[in-house]
Short mmCIF file of C-alpha atoms in Angstrom, two decimals:
data_model
loop_
_atom_site.label_atom_id
_atom_site.label_comp_id
_atom_site.label_asym_id
_atom_site.label_seq_id
_atom_site.Cartn_x
_atom_site.Cartn_y
_atom_site.Cartn_z
CA MET A 1 0.02 -0.13 0.07
CA ARG A 2 1.34 3.36 -0.92
CA VAL A 3 1.56 5.82 2.09
CA THR A 4 1.01 9.57 2.04
CA ALA A 5 1.02 11.89 5.02
CA PRO A 6 -1.26 15.00 5.39
CA GLU A 7 0.47 18.27 5.16
CA PHE A 8 0.02 18.92 8.85
CA ALA A 9 1.29 15.38 9.88
CA ALA A 10 4.25 15.98 7.61
CA ARG A 11 5.14 19.17 9.38
CA ALA A 12 5.09 17.57 12.83
CA SER A 13 6.78 14.21 11.82
CA GLY A 14 9.13 15.29 8.93
CA LEU A 15 7.57 12.60 6.83
CA THR A 16 7.53 14.61 3.68
CA PRO A 17 6.32 13.10 0.36
CA SER A 18 9.84 12.76 -0.75
CA PHE A 19 10.76 10.73 2.33
CA LEU A 20 7.92 8.60 1.76
CA GLN A 21 8.35 8.11 -2.00
CA GLY A 22 8.96 4.48 -2.71
CA LYS A 23 7.91 3.34 0.83
CA SER A 24 5.04 1.02 1.54
CA LEU A 25 3.36 -0.91 4.36
CA ASP A 26 2.87 -4.48 4.44
CA GLU A 27 -0.87 -4.93 5.50
CA ASP A 28 -0.60 -8.54 6.41
CA ARG A 29 2.25 -7.72 8.74
CA VAL A 30 0.27 -4.69 10.20
CA ARG A 31 -2.87 -6.87 10.60
CA ASN A 32 -0.84 -9.75 12.17
CA LEU A 33 0.67 -7.39 14.76
CA LEU A 34 -2.26 -5.24 15.76
CA THR A 35 -4.96 -8.00 15.88
CA ARG A 36 -2.87 -10.00 18.28
CA ALA A 37 -2.61 -7.08 20.72
CA ASP A 38 -4.98 -6.77 23.60
CA GLY A 39 -5.19 -3.05 22.94
CA ILE A 40 -3.40 -0.22 21.13
CA VAL A 41 -2.10 2.74 23.26
CA ALA A 42 -1.59 6.12 21.59
CA HIS A 43 -1.12 9.68 22.81
CA ASN A 44 -4.02 11.18 21.03
CA ALA A 45 -5.50 8.11 20.11
CA SER A 46 -8.32 9.65 18.07
CA PHE A 47 -5.83 11.15 15.65
CA ASP A 48 -3.88 7.75 15.28
CA ARG A 49 -7.02 5.85 15.06
CA ARG A 50 -8.47 8.19 12.34
CA MET A 51 -5.17 8.12 10.28
CA LEU A 52 -4.82 4.22 10.53
CA THR A 53 -8.50 3.58 9.88
CA SER A 54 -8.27 5.65 6.62
CA LEU A 55 -5.43 3.13 5.59
CA TYR A 56 -7.03 0.11 7.17
CA PRO A 57 -10.85 0.26 8.06
CA TRP A 58 -10.59 -2.84 10.24
CA VAL A 59 -8.33 -0.91 12.78
CA ASP A 60 -11.36 1.07 13.92
CA SER A 61 -12.78 -1.98 15.78
CA LEU A 62 -9.64 -2.39 17.80
CA ASN A 63 -9.35 -1.67 21.47
CA TRP A 64 -7.75 1.71 21.59
CA LYS A 65 -6.58 3.51 24.85
CA CYS A 66 -5.56 7.19 24.81
CA SER A 67 -2.84 8.29 27.12
CA LEU A 68 -3.65 11.98 26.39
CA ASN A 69 -7.04 11.88 27.72
CA GLY A 70 -7.13 8.56 29.64
CA VAL A 71 -4.69 9.80 32.38
CA ASN A 72 -5.80 12.71 34.57
CA TRP A 73 -2.45 14.61 34.09
CA THR A 74 -3.65 17.50 36.28
CA GLU A 75 -4.14 14.96 39.20
CA VAL A 76 -0.73 13.68 38.45
CA GLY A 77 0.59 17.18 38.91
CA LEU A 78 1.25 17.93 35.24
CA PRO A 79 -0.83 20.58 33.58
CA GLU A 80 0.71 20.09 30.16
CA ARG A 81 -0.57 17.03 28.38
CA ASN A 82 1.52 16.88 25.06
CA LEU A 83 3.82 13.87 24.77
CA GLN A 84 7.09 15.78 24.48
CA ALA A 85 6.35 17.96 27.53
CA LEU A 86 5.39 14.90 29.63
CA MET A 87 8.59 13.06 28.60
CA ALA A 88 10.59 16.26 29.50
CA GLU A 89 8.92 16.31 32.90
CA TYR A 90 9.89 12.82 33.66
CA ARG A 91 13.45 13.30 32.08
CA ILE A 92 12.74 10.82 29.30
CA ASN A 93 15.11 11.53 26.31
CA THR A 94 14.37 10.43 22.86
CA GLU A 95 16.58 10.96 19.82
CA GLU A 96 13.81 12.62 17.72
CA ALA A 97 10.26 13.73 18.45
CA HIS A 98 7.16 12.69 16.40
CA ARG A 99 8.80 9.60 15.13
CA ALA A 100 6.87 6.32 15.73
CA TYR A 101 9.68 4.22 17.37
CA GLN A 102 11.19 7.07 19.44
CA ASP A 103 7.78 7.98 20.69
CA ALA A 104 6.76 4.49 21.35
CA LEU A 105 9.90 4.04 23.34
CA GLY A 106 9.20 7.31 25.29
CA MET A 107 5.57 6.35 25.88
CA LEU A 108 6.70 2.95 27.39
CA GLN A 109 9.03 4.68 29.83
CA LEU A 110 6.34 7.37 30.69
CA LEU A 111 3.67 4.82 31.43
CA SER A 112 5.98 2.90 33.58
CA ARG A 113 6.41 5.89 35.91
CA ARG A 114 4.38 5.69 39.07
CA HIS A 115 1.76 8.15 40.79
CA ALA A 116 -0.05 7.30 43.96
CA GLY A 117 1.30 3.87 44.20
CA LYS A 118 0.40 2.79 40.66
CA THR A 119 1.98 3.04 37.16
CA LEU A 120 0.59 5.59 34.89
CA LEU A 121 -0.39 2.62 32.63
CA ALA A 122 -2.49 1.30 35.60
CA HIS A 123 -4.18 4.63 35.73
CA LEU A 124 -4.85 4.64 31.93
CA MET A 125 -6.21 1.04 32.03
CA GLY A 126 -8.43 1.77 35.11
CA TRP A 127 -6.70 -0.86 37.16
#
């Protein structure tokens, strides 16, 4: 499948049309990975869900969790909710912002942090 990024997403991520030229996604591999997961965690999940659903309509039916809105960041003591600010607050460094792999590593570290005796992942999941 040929992939393009909307202009606003290209500005944030650096995934310009020239960078994406000649690149593709293997839908069978994507389906295999995502459908085996118990859920998908994304920071601003509505955006990621919408983008992925435009490529793969079946993604809409998966179990999505939103770390942007699913954690009460004010209660945690953090008024800023964007991923880079949250990672900075917890001194989580990534090589490059708005890149899937780096953001996923940062998110993993962020959600492993604790507040009120539970990990932030536990807060997100309602455990």
